[in-house]
Coordinates of C-alpha atoms and ligand atoms in Angstrom, one line a residue:
M210 CA 53.1 173.9 122.6
S211 CA 50.6 171.7 120.7
T212 CA 53.1 171.5 117.9
F213 CA 55.8 170.4 120.3
L214 CA 53.4 167.8 121.8
Q215 CA 52.5 166.5 118.3
F216 CA 56.3 166.2 117.6
L217 CA 56.8 164.3 120.8
E218 CA 53.9 162.0 120.1
Q219 CA 55.3 161.3 116.6
R220 CA 58.8 160.4 118.0
V221 CA 57.4 158.2 120.7
T222 CA 55.3 156.4 118.1
S223 CA 58.3 155.9 115.8
I224 CA 60.4 154.8 118.8
S225 CA 57.8 152.4 119.9
L226 CA 57.7 151.0 116.3
L227 CA 61.5 150.9 116.2
L228 CA 62.0 149.0 119.4
P229 CA 60.3 145.8 118.5
L230 CA 61.9 146.0 115.0
S231 CA 65.3 146.4 116.5
F232 CA 64.6 143.6 118.9
T233 CA 63.5 141.3 116.1
V234 CA 66.6 142.1 114.0
L235 CA 68.9 141.5 117.1
T236 CA 67.2 138.2 117.8
L237 CA 67.6 137.1 114.1
V238 CA 71.3 138.0 114.2
V239 CA 71.8 136.0 117.4
I240 CA 70.0 133.0 116.0
Y241 CA 72.0 133.3 112.8
L242 CA 75.3 133.4 114.8
I243 CA 74.2 130.3 116.8
F244 CA 73.1 128.4 113.7
K245 CA 76.3 129.5 111.8
R246 CA 78.4 128.0 114.6
S247 CA 76.3 124.9 114.8
P248 CA 75.3 123.2 111.5
M249 CA 73.1 120.8 113.5
G250 CA 71.0 123.8 114.7
S251 CA 71.8 122.9 118.3
I252 CA 73.7 125.1 120.6
D253 CA 75.4 122.1 122.2
V254 CA 77.5 121.2 119.2
L255 CA 81.2 121.9 119.7
L256 CA 83.2 121.5 116.5
P257 CA 87.0 121.0 116.5
P258 CA 89.2 124.1 116.0
S259 CA 89.4 125.4 112.5
P260 CA 91.9 127.6 110.7
P261 CA 90.4 130.6 108.8
R262 CA 89.1 129.8 105.4
L263 CA 88.2 131.5 102.1
P264 CA 84.6 131.7 100.8
V265 CA 83.7 128.9 98.4
I266 CA 87.0 127.0 98.3
G267 CA 87.4 126.8 102.1
N268 CA 90.9 125.6 103.1
L269 CA 91.7 123.9 99.7
L270 CA 94.6 126.3 98.9
Q271 CA 96.2 125.7 102.2
L272 CA 97.0 122.1 101.2
G273 CA 99.9 123.0 98.9
M274 CA 101.9 120.4 96.9
H275 CA 102.5 118.2 99.9
P276 CA 99.4 118.2 102.0
H277 CA 100.9 115.9 104.8
R278 CA 103.5 118.6 105.4
S279 CA 101.1 121.6 105.2
L280 CA 98.6 119.9 107.5
R281 CA 101.2 119.1 110.1
S282 CA 102.2 122.8 110.2
L283 CA 98.5 123.8 110.6
A284 CA 98.1 121.2 113.3
Q285 CA 101.0 122.8 115.2
T286 CA 98.7 125.9 115.6
Y287 CA 95.2 124.3 115.8
G288 CA 95.9 121.0 117.5
P289 CA 95.8 117.3 116.7
I290 CA 92.1 117.4 115.7
M291 CA 91.1 120.2 113.3
L292 CA 88.1 120.8 111.1
L293 CA 88.8 122.1 107.7
R294 CA 86.5 122.7 104.7
F295 CA 87.4 121.6 101.2
G296 CA 84.8 123.5 99.2
N297 CA 81.5 122.5 100.7
I298 CA 82.8 119.4 102.5
P299 CA 83.8 119.4 106.2
V300 CA 87.1 117.6 106.6
L301 CA 88.6 116.3 109.8
I302 CA 92.4 116.2 110.1
V303 CA 93.8 113.9 112.7
S304 CA 97.5 114.3 113.7
S305 CA 98.0 112.3 116.9
A306 CA 98.0 108.7 117.8
E307 CA 95.5 109.4 120.6
F308 CA 92.9 110.8 118.2
A309 CA 93.7 108.2 115.5
R310 CA 92.8 105.5 118.0
E311 CA 89.5 107.3 118.7
I312 CA 88.6 107.3 115.0
M313 CA 89.9 103.8 114.0
K314 CA 89.2 101.9 117.2
S315 CA 86.7 103.5 119.5
H316 CA 84.5 104.8 116.7
D317 CA 85.6 102.6 113.8
L318 CA 82.1 101.7 112.7
A319 CA 81.0 105.4 112.4
F320 CA 84.1 106.1 110.2
A321 CA 84.0 103.0 108.0
N322 CA 82.6 104.6 104.9
R323 CA 84.7 106.0 102.0
P324 CA 83.9 109.3 100.3
K325 CA 82.7 109.3 96.7
S326 CA 84.9 110.7 94.0
I327 CA 84.5 110.9 90.2
V328 CA 88.1 109.4 89.9
F329 CA 87.2 106.3 91.9
E330 CA 83.8 106.0 90.3
K331 CA 85.2 106.0 86.8
L332 CA 88.4 104.0 87.4
L333 CA 87.2 101.4 89.8
Y334 CA 84.0 100.1 88.3
N335 CA 81.7 102.4 90.1
Y336 CA 83.1 101.5 93.6
K337 CA 83.0 97.7 93.0
D338 CA 86.5 97.2 94.3
V339 CA 87.4 96.8 98.0
S340 CA 89.2 100.1 98.8
T341 CA 86.5 102.5 97.6
A342 CA 83.3 100.4 98.1
P343 CA 80.9 102.2 100.4
Y344 CA 80.6 100.5 103.8
G345 CA 77.9 97.9 103.7
E346 CA 77.1 94.3 102.7
Y347 CA 78.9 94.3 99.3
W348 CA 82.1 95.7 100.9
R349 CA 82.0 93.2 103.8
Q350 CA 81.8 90.3 101.3
V351 CA 84.5 91.4 98.9
K352 CA 86.8 92.4 101.8
S353 CA 86.4 89.0 103.4
L354 CA 87.0 87.3 100.1
C355 CA 90.3 89.2 99.9
V356 CA 91.3 88.5 103.5
M357 CA 90.4 84.8 103.5
N358 CA 91.1 83.7 99.9
L359 CA 93.7 86.1 98.3
L360 CA 95.8 87.6 101.0
S361 CA 95.7 85.1 103.9
N362 CA 99.1 84.2 105.4
K363 CA 98.8 80.7 103.8
R364 CA 98.2 82.2 100.4
V365 CA 101.0 84.7 100.7
Q366 CA 103.3 81.8 101.7
S367 CA 102.2 79.9 98.6
Y368 CA 103.7 82.6 96.4
R369 CA 107.2 82.3 97.9
S370 CA 108.6 80.7 94.8
V371 CA 107.3 83.6 92.6
R372 CA 109.0 86.1 94.9
E373 CA 112.3 84.3 95.0
E374 CA 112.4 83.7 91.2
E375 CA 111.7 87.4 90.6
V376 CA 114.4 88.4 93.0
V377 CA 117.0 86.2 91.2
H378 CA 115.8 87.7 88.0
M379 CA 116.3 91.2 89.5
I380 CA 119.9 90.3 90.5
E381 CA 120.7 89.1 87.0
K382 CA 119.3 92.4 85.6
I383 CA 121.5 94.5 87.9
N384 CA 124.5 92.3 86.9
N385 CA 123.7 92.9 83.3
F386 CA 123.5 96.7 83.8
L387 CA 126.9 96.6 85.6
S388 CA 128.6 95.2 82.4
S389 CA 128.1 98.7 80.9
S390 CA 127.8 101.1 83.9
S391 CA 128.1 100.9 87.6
L392 CA 125.2 103.4 88.0
V393 CA 121.9 101.6 88.6
N394 CA 118.5 103.2 88.5
L395 CA 117.1 101.6 91.7
S396 CA 113.7 103.1 91.3
Q397 CA 113.3 101.3 87.9
I398 CA 114.6 98.1 89.4
F399 CA 112.2 98.2 92.4
S400 CA 109.2 99.2 90.2
S401 CA 109.8 96.3 87.8
V402 CA 110.3 93.6 90.5
T403 CA 107.2 94.6 92.5
N404 CA 105.1 94.9 89.3
D405 CA 106.3 91.5 88.0
I406 CA 105.6 89.8 91.3
V407 CA 102.1 91.4 91.6
C408 CA 101.3 90.5 87.9
R409 CA 102.4 86.8 88.4
V410 CA 100.5 86.5 91.7
A411 CA 97.4 88.2 90.5
M412 CA 97.2 87.2 86.8
G413 CA 99.5 84.3 86.4
R414 CA 102.2 85.9 84.2
K415 CA 104.1 89.0 83.7
Y416 CA 102.8 91.7 81.4
S417 CA 106.0 93.5 80.6
G418 CA 106.0 93.5 76.8
K419 CA 104.0 95.5 74.3
D420 CA 101.9 92.5 73.2
E421 CA 98.6 94.1 74.2
G422 CA 98.7 97.5 72.6
R423 CA 100.5 100.1 74.7
S424 CA 102.6 98.4 77.5
F425 CA 100.8 97.4 80.7
K426 CA 103.4 99.4 82.6
E427 CA 102.5 102.6 80.8
L428 CA 98.8 102.0 81.3
L429 CA 99.4 101.2 85.0
G430 CA 101.5 104.4 85.4
E431 CA 98.7 106.6 84.0
F432 CA 96.1 104.7 86.1
V433 CA 98.1 105.4 89.3
E434 CA 98.7 109.0 88.4
L435 CA 94.9 109.5 87.8
L436 CA 94.1 107.9 91.1
G437 CA 96.0 110.7 92.8
V438 CA 94.1 113.5 91.0
V439 CA 92.1 115.8 93.2
N440 CA 88.9 116.8 91.4
V441 CA 87.6 120.2 92.5
G442 CA 84.0 119.1 91.5
D443 CA 84.0 116.5 94.3
Y444 CA 84.2 119.3 96.8
I445 CA 82.4 122.1 95.1
P446 CA 79.4 120.5 93.3
W447 CA 78.6 123.5 91.1
L448 CA 82.1 123.2 89.6
K449 CA 81.5 119.6 88.5
W450 CA 81.5 120.7 84.9
L451 CA 85.2 121.6 85.2
G452 CA 86.0 117.8 85.2
R453 CA 84.5 117.6 81.7
V454 CA 85.9 120.9 80.3
S455 CA 89.4 120.1 81.6
G456 CA 89.4 116.7 79.9
L457 CA 89.8 114.8 83.2
V458 CA 86.6 112.8 82.7
R459 CA 87.5 111.9 79.1
R460 CA 91.0 110.7 80.3
L461 CA 89.4 108.7 83.2
E462 CA 87.0 107.0 80.8
K463 CA 89.7 106.2 78.3
V464 CA 92.0 104.6 80.9
A465 CA 89.1 102.8 82.5
K466 CA 88.1 101.4 79.1
E467 CA 91.7 100.3 78.3
F468 CA 92.1 98.6 81.6
D469 CA 88.7 97.0 81.3
S470 CA 89.5 95.4 77.9
F471 CA 93.0 94.4 79.2
L472 CA 91.3 92.6 82.3
D473 CA 88.7 91.0 80.0
G474 CA 91.6 89.5 78.1
V475 CA 93.1 88.3 81.3
V476 CA 89.9 86.6 82.4
E477 CA 89.4 85.1 78.9
E478 CA 92.9 83.7 79.1
H479 CA 92.0 81.9 82.3
L480 CA 88.8 80.4 81.0
G481 CA 88.5 77.4 78.8
R482 CA 86.7 77.4 75.4
D483 CA 83.4 76.5 77.0
G484 CA 83.6 79.5 79.4
R485 CA 84.6 77.3 82.4
L486 CA 88.0 77.2 84.0
G487 CA 90.2 75.7 81.4
Y488 CA 92.6 73.7 83.5
V489 CA 92.6 72.4 87.0
Q490 CA 95.6 73.0 89.1
S491 CA 96.3 72.6 92.8
E492 CA 95.0 75.4 95.0
E493 CA 98.6 76.3 95.9
K494 CA 99.4 77.1 92.3
E495 CA 96.3 79.3 91.7
D496 CA 96.7 83.0 90.9
F497 CA 94.2 85.5 92.1
V498 CA 92.1 85.3 88.9
D499 CA 92.0 81.5 89.2
V500 CA 90.8 81.8 92.8
L501 CA 88.1 84.3 92.0
L502 CA 86.9 82.4 89.0
R503 CA 86.8 79.1 91.0
I504 CA 84.8 80.8 93.8
Q505 CA 82.5 82.3 91.2
E506 CA 82.0 78.9 89.5
E507 CA 81.5 76.9 92.7
N508 CA 79.3 79.7 94.0
T509 CA 81.0 79.5 97.4
A510 CA 81.5 83.3 98.1
G511 CA 78.1 83.5 99.8
F512 CA 77.0 86.1 97.3
P513 CA 76.9 86.2 93.5
I514 CA 80.3 87.4 92.3
D515 CA 80.1 88.7 88.7
R516 CA 82.8 89.4 86.2
T517 CA 82.9 93.1 87.1
S518 CA 83.6 92.3 90.7
V519 CA 86.4 89.9 89.6
K520 CA 88.0 92.7 87.5
A521 CA 87.5 95.3 90.2
I522 CA 89.2 93.2 92.8
I523 CA 92.2 92.4 90.5
L524 CA 92.4 96.1 89.7
D525 CA 92.6 96.8 93.4
T526 CA 95.8 94.8 93.8
F527 CA 97.4 97.2 91.3
A528 CA 95.7 100.3 92.6
A529 CA 96.6 99.5 96.3
G530 CA 99.4 97.1 96.0
T531 CA 102.2 97.9 93.6
H532 CA 103.2 101.5 94.1
T533 CA 102.9 101.3 97.9
T534 CA 105.2 98.2 98.0
F535 CA 107.7 99.7 95.6
T536 CA 107.7 103.0 97.5
V537 CA 108.9 101.3 100.7
L538 CA 111.9 99.9 98.9
E539 CA 112.8 103.2 97.3
W540 CA 112.7 105.1 100.6
A541 CA 114.5 102.3 102.5
M542 CA 117.5 102.4 100.0
T543 CA 117.4 106.2 100.1
E544 CA 117.8 106.2 103.9
L545 CA 120.5 103.4 103.7
L546 CA 122.5 105.4 101.3
R547 CA 122.1 108.5 103.5
H548 CA 123.3 106.4 106.5
P549 CA 126.1 104.2 105.4
E550 CA 126.7 102.9 108.9
V551 CA 123.1 101.5 109.0
L552 CA 123.7 99.9 105.6
K553 CA 126.9 98.3 106.8
K554 CA 125.1 97.0 109.9
L555 CA 122.3 95.5 107.8
Q556 CA 124.7 93.9 105.4
K557 CA 126.6 92.4 108.3
E558 CA 123.4 90.8 109.6
V559 CA 122.2 89.6 106.2
R560 CA 125.6 88.2 105.1
E561 CA 126.2 86.4 108.3
I562 CA 122.9 84.7 108.2
A563 CA 122.8 83.9 104.4
N564 CA 126.4 82.7 104.9
G565 CA 127.7 82.4 101.3
N566 CA 124.4 81.1 99.8
S567 CA 123.7 82.3 96.2
F568 CA 120.8 84.4 97.5
V569 CA 118.9 85.1 100.7
T570 CA 115.9 82.8 101.1
E571 CA 112.7 83.5 103.1
D572 CA 113.8 81.0 105.7
D573 CA 116.8 83.1 106.4
M574 CA 114.7 86.1 107.0
S575 CA 113.1 84.9 110.2
Q576 CA 116.3 85.6 112.0
M577 CA 117.0 89.0 110.4
H578 CA 115.8 91.4 113.1
Y579 CA 117.7 94.4 111.9
L580 CA 116.2 94.0 108.4
K581 CA 112.7 94.2 110.0
A582 CA 113.8 97.2 112.0
V583 CA 115.0 99.0 108.9
I584 CA 111.7 98.4 107.2
K585 CA 109.7 99.6 110.2
E586 CA 111.8 102.7 110.5
T587 CA 111.3 103.4 106.8
L588 CA 107.5 103.0 107.2
R589 CA 107.6 105.4 110.2
L590 CA 109.4 108.2 108.4
H591 CA 108.0 107.5 104.9
P592 CA 104.5 106.0 105.1
P593 CA 103.7 105.4 101.4
I594 CA 100.1 106.8 101.9
P595 CA 100.9 109.6 104.4
L596 CA 97.2 110.7 104.9
L597 CA 95.8 107.1 104.6
V598 CA 92.8 106.5 102.3
P599 CA 90.1 109.0 103.3
R600 CA 87.1 107.8 105.3
E601 CA 83.7 109.4 105.9
S602 CA 81.5 109.5 109.0
T603 CA 78.0 108.2 108.8
Q604 CA 76.9 109.1 112.3
H605 CA 77.1 112.0 114.7
V606 CA 80.0 111.1 117.0
Q607 CA 81.6 112.8 120.0
I608 CA 85.3 112.6 120.3
K609 CA 86.9 114.0 123.5
G610 CA 84.2 116.6 123.7
F611 CA 84.2 117.6 120.0
D612 CA 81.2 116.8 117.8
I613 CA 81.9 115.2 114.4
L614 CA 78.9 115.4 112.2
P615 CA 77.8 112.8 109.6
G616 CA 79.2 113.4 106.1
T617 CA 82.6 114.6 107.5
Q618 CA 85.6 113.3 105.6
V619 CA 88.6 112.1 107.7
F620 CA 92.2 112.2 106.9
I621 CA 94.7 110.6 109.4
N622 CA 98.1 112.2 109.0
V623 CA 100.2 109.1 109.7
W624 CA 103.3 110.9 108.4
A625 CA 102.9 113.5 111.2
I626 CA 102.1 110.8 113.8
G627 CA 105.3 108.9 112.8
R628 CA 107.3 112.1 113.4
A629 CA 105.6 113.2 116.7
H630 CA 107.9 114.1 119.6
E631 CA 105.3 112.8 122.0
S632 CA 105.8 109.3 120.7
W633 CA 109.3 109.1 119.3
D634 CA 112.7 110.0 120.6
Q635 CA 114.5 112.2 118.0
P636 CA 111.7 111.6 115.6
E637 CA 113.4 113.1 112.5
V638 CA 116.4 110.8 112.8
F639 CA 116.6 107.5 110.8
R640 CA 117.5 105.0 113.5
P641 CA 116.3 101.4 113.1
E642 CA 117.8 100.5 116.5
R643 CA 114.7 102.0 118.1
F644 CA 112.7 99.0 116.9
L645 CA 115.1 96.4 118.3
N646 CA 113.8 94.8 121.5
C647 CA 110.6 96.8 121.1
A648 CA 107.2 95.3 120.5
V649 CA 105.8 98.2 118.4
D650 CA 104.5 96.9 115.2
F651 CA 102.8 98.3 112.0
R652 CA 99.8 95.9 111.9
G653 CA 97.3 98.4 113.2
H654 CA 97.4 97.9 117.0
D655 CA 100.1 100.5 117.9
F656 CA 98.6 103.9 116.9
N657 CA 102.0 105.5 116.8
L658 CA 102.8 103.5 113.7
I659 CA 99.9 102.9 111.4
P660 CA 101.1 103.1 107.8
F661 CA 98.6 100.4 106.8
G662 CA 95.7 102.0 108.7
S663 CA 93.7 100.2 111.4
G664 CA 90.3 98.8 112.1
R665 CA 87.7 97.6 109.6
R666 CA 89.1 99.5 106.6
S667 CA 92.7 98.6 107.3
C668 CA 95.0 97.2 104.6
P669 CA 94.5 93.5 103.9
G670 CA 97.8 93.4 102.0
V671 CA 100.2 93.9 104.9
E672 CA 101.8 90.4 104.9
F673 CA 101.9 90.4 101.1
A674 CA 103.8 93.8 101.0
F675 CA 106.1 92.9 103.9
S676 CA 107.1 89.6 102.4
V677 CA 108.0 91.3 99.0
D678 CA 109.8 94.2 100.7
Q679 CA 111.9 92.0 103.0
V680 CA 113.1 89.6 100.4
V681 CA 114.0 92.3 97.8
L682 CA 115.8 94.5 100.3
A683 CA 117.7 91.6 101.9
N684 CA 119.0 90.4 98.5
I685 CA 119.9 93.8 97.1
V686 CA 122.1 94.6 100.1
Y687 CA 123.4 91.0 100.2
K688 CA 124.5 90.8 96.6
F689 CA 125.9 94.3 96.1
N690 CA 127.7 97.1 97.9
W691 CA 126.1 100.4 97.3
A692 CA 127.2 104.0 97.3
S693 CA 125.7 107.4 96.4
P694 CA 126.4 108.7 92.9
S695 CA 129.9 110.0 92.6
G696 CA 130.8 113.1 94.4
S697 CA 127.7 113.2 96.6
K698 CA 127.9 112.4 100.3
G699 CA 125.1 110.2 101.6
E700 CA 123.4 112.8 103.6
D701 CA 123.2 115.2 100.6
L702 CA 121.1 112.6 98.6
D703 CA 118.0 114.3 97.3
T704 CA 114.8 113.3 99.2
S705 CA 112.2 115.4 97.3
E706 CA 108.8 113.8 97.4
S707 CA 106.3 113.3 94.5
T708 CA 102.8 114.6 94.7
G709 CA 99.7 112.3 94.8
I710 CA 98.0 109.8 97.1
T711 CA 101.2 107.6 97.3
V712 CA 104.3 109.6 98.0
H713 CA 107.4 108.2 96.4
R714 CA 110.6 109.9 95.4
K715 CA 110.2 112.8 93.1
F716 CA 113.3 111.8 91.1
P717 CA 114.5 108.3 90.4
L718 CA 117.1 106.9 92.9
N719 CA 120.4 106.2 91.2
A720 CA 123.2 104.5 93.1
I721 CA 126.6 102.9 92.4
A722 CA 126.7 99.1 92.7
T723 CA 129.7 96.8 93.2
P724 CA 129.0 93.1 93.2
Y725 CA 129.8 91.4 96.5
P726 CA 131.4 87.9 96.1
C727 CA 129.0 85.4 97.7
Ligands
HEM245 C1 103.6 98.8 101.8 C2 102.6 98.5 101.1 C3 101.2 99.0 101.4 C4 100.8 100.0 102.2 C5 101.6 101.1 102.9 C6 99.3 100.0 102.2 C7 98.5 101.0 102.8 C8 97.2 100.9 102.9 C9 96.3 101.9 103.6 C10 96.9 103.1 104.4 C11 95.0 101.6 103.4 C12 93.8 102.3 104.0 C13 93.7 101.9 105.4 C14 92.6 102.6 106.2 O1 91.7 103.2 105.6 O2 92.6 102.4 107.4 C15 95.0 100.4 102.5 C16 93.9 99.8 102.1 C17 93.9 98.7 101.3 N1 95.0 98.0 100.8 FE1 96.9 98.4 101.2 N2 98.9 99.0 101.4 C18 100.0 98.3 101.0 C19 100.0 97.2 100.2 C20 98.8 96.5 99.7 C21 98.9 95.3 99.0 C22 100.1 94.6 98.5 C23 97.5 95.0 98.7 C24 97.0 93.9 97.9 C25 97.6 93.1 97.1 C26 96.7 96.1 99.3 C27 95.4 96.1 99.3 C28 94.6 97.0 100.0 C29 93.1 97.1 99.9 C30 92.2 96.1 99.1 C31 92.7 98.1 100.7 C32 91.3 98.6 101.0 C33 90.8 98.0 102.3 C34 89.4 98.5 102.7 O3 89.0 99.6 102.2 O4 88.7 97.8 103.3 N3 97.6 96.9 100.0 N4 96.3 100.0 102.2

């Protein structure tokens, strides 16, 4: 009996020891679960829905080769606001006009920063350009310099003769091709004309030859390709070393150095022998480098602008301005070849208005409503930067009940927004008519169509790009009739997309041209 009592006593003692232990473990588990769900440590935090993710890399593998497409598919399951993880970084994916407005209008200030990346750091003078500069005083000053002095409507107008001269040159080039073959590589034509216009406007002359080592075009090509590289080390800090081992950092440093010495040469060319502006010309004739050097010399920027800032701003016009503008032309002609009835209607408008002149002038274009509709429709279906340039939150923000924590990267899927059934009738169909007698515009106020972004960080180059795209497209359809390469029907034309931050055609666009007598 006593043995039994002793046994019972022992059990009770061990149970009485176990109970508080179990309770403590249970409490810790509950606290862990709560904290796991809420990185802020508060039970009130409600994060947007998230797809399942892998340890360490998170959702990175779900991006695939064409992230705008994969992310739209994910959004169809998880909704228009999703929280993903790229490695350690929380990433918000926005896929509706309604949530885009929340980010870029209602809470624009909280999302006005840009994330850091080794690619931007190395290629863009340690974030001294406009597009990647962190939100703050320096960014405010260089952005306003761009908006007021380089890309204002007045300044864009002042480059009209450059655009028109280069368009005439483009037509001559096509006519020269046609003497040996009727097949024209339109991708090459568009890339050259936009590049030449940007070079003349930004640096005063074209850099198409091999006079400065390897050609500027080759250098620019590698630069743009590197801008689109996703570096795993930006998302998983302990894998930063991969950037060095893979040779990426070495390549970035090499291209940055080459571009830097090229831009130094450009600046020197603009300076006189005593280091001051060598020649005075009227403000209307100034290129971007002239403007920046004049502002630097007169000290009128309101902040000291050094040579690195001048070079970084010039570099931005190439990083942000050339491929984007050229991409619109490539996709517009792709869609026109796929839809010959739209091409015919556009030609009818352009030919009636230009009325036998040797080329379409910018004065003619004010009446070309169908031309504008074609460009809008192209920007809706093929926004050149489908996920916009990433932003980063600096504050804790609540959006329609969801908590977005500081340090969250944000991608706005404008490609998905442009194809949303909620906003567009038959969204997958290329139909410029939808924009006739319709006030929807792409300048950042209609969130159904935001290929240039919106808010503080929106694109300052809209008018510049639109003026180039309009005059090039109007003239190319005015001066020539176009057909898909022999044997292929328009609708069969390949539309594969490239990879990278700017999405252009994967393969060059070739088409058959016949001169139109005008
Ligand atoms: C069709 C042509 C173009 C498209 C589709 C385009 C698109 C964009 C987009 C989506 C952004 C980011 C917007 C945001 O974060 O909300 C941007 C920013 C920017 N773009 Fe453009 N762009 C084009 C042409 C140009 C041109 C021609 C220039 C200059 C010559 C330019 C200069 C810039 C700059 C400097 C920024 C950075 C603004 C900032 O961060 O504050 N872009 N662009």
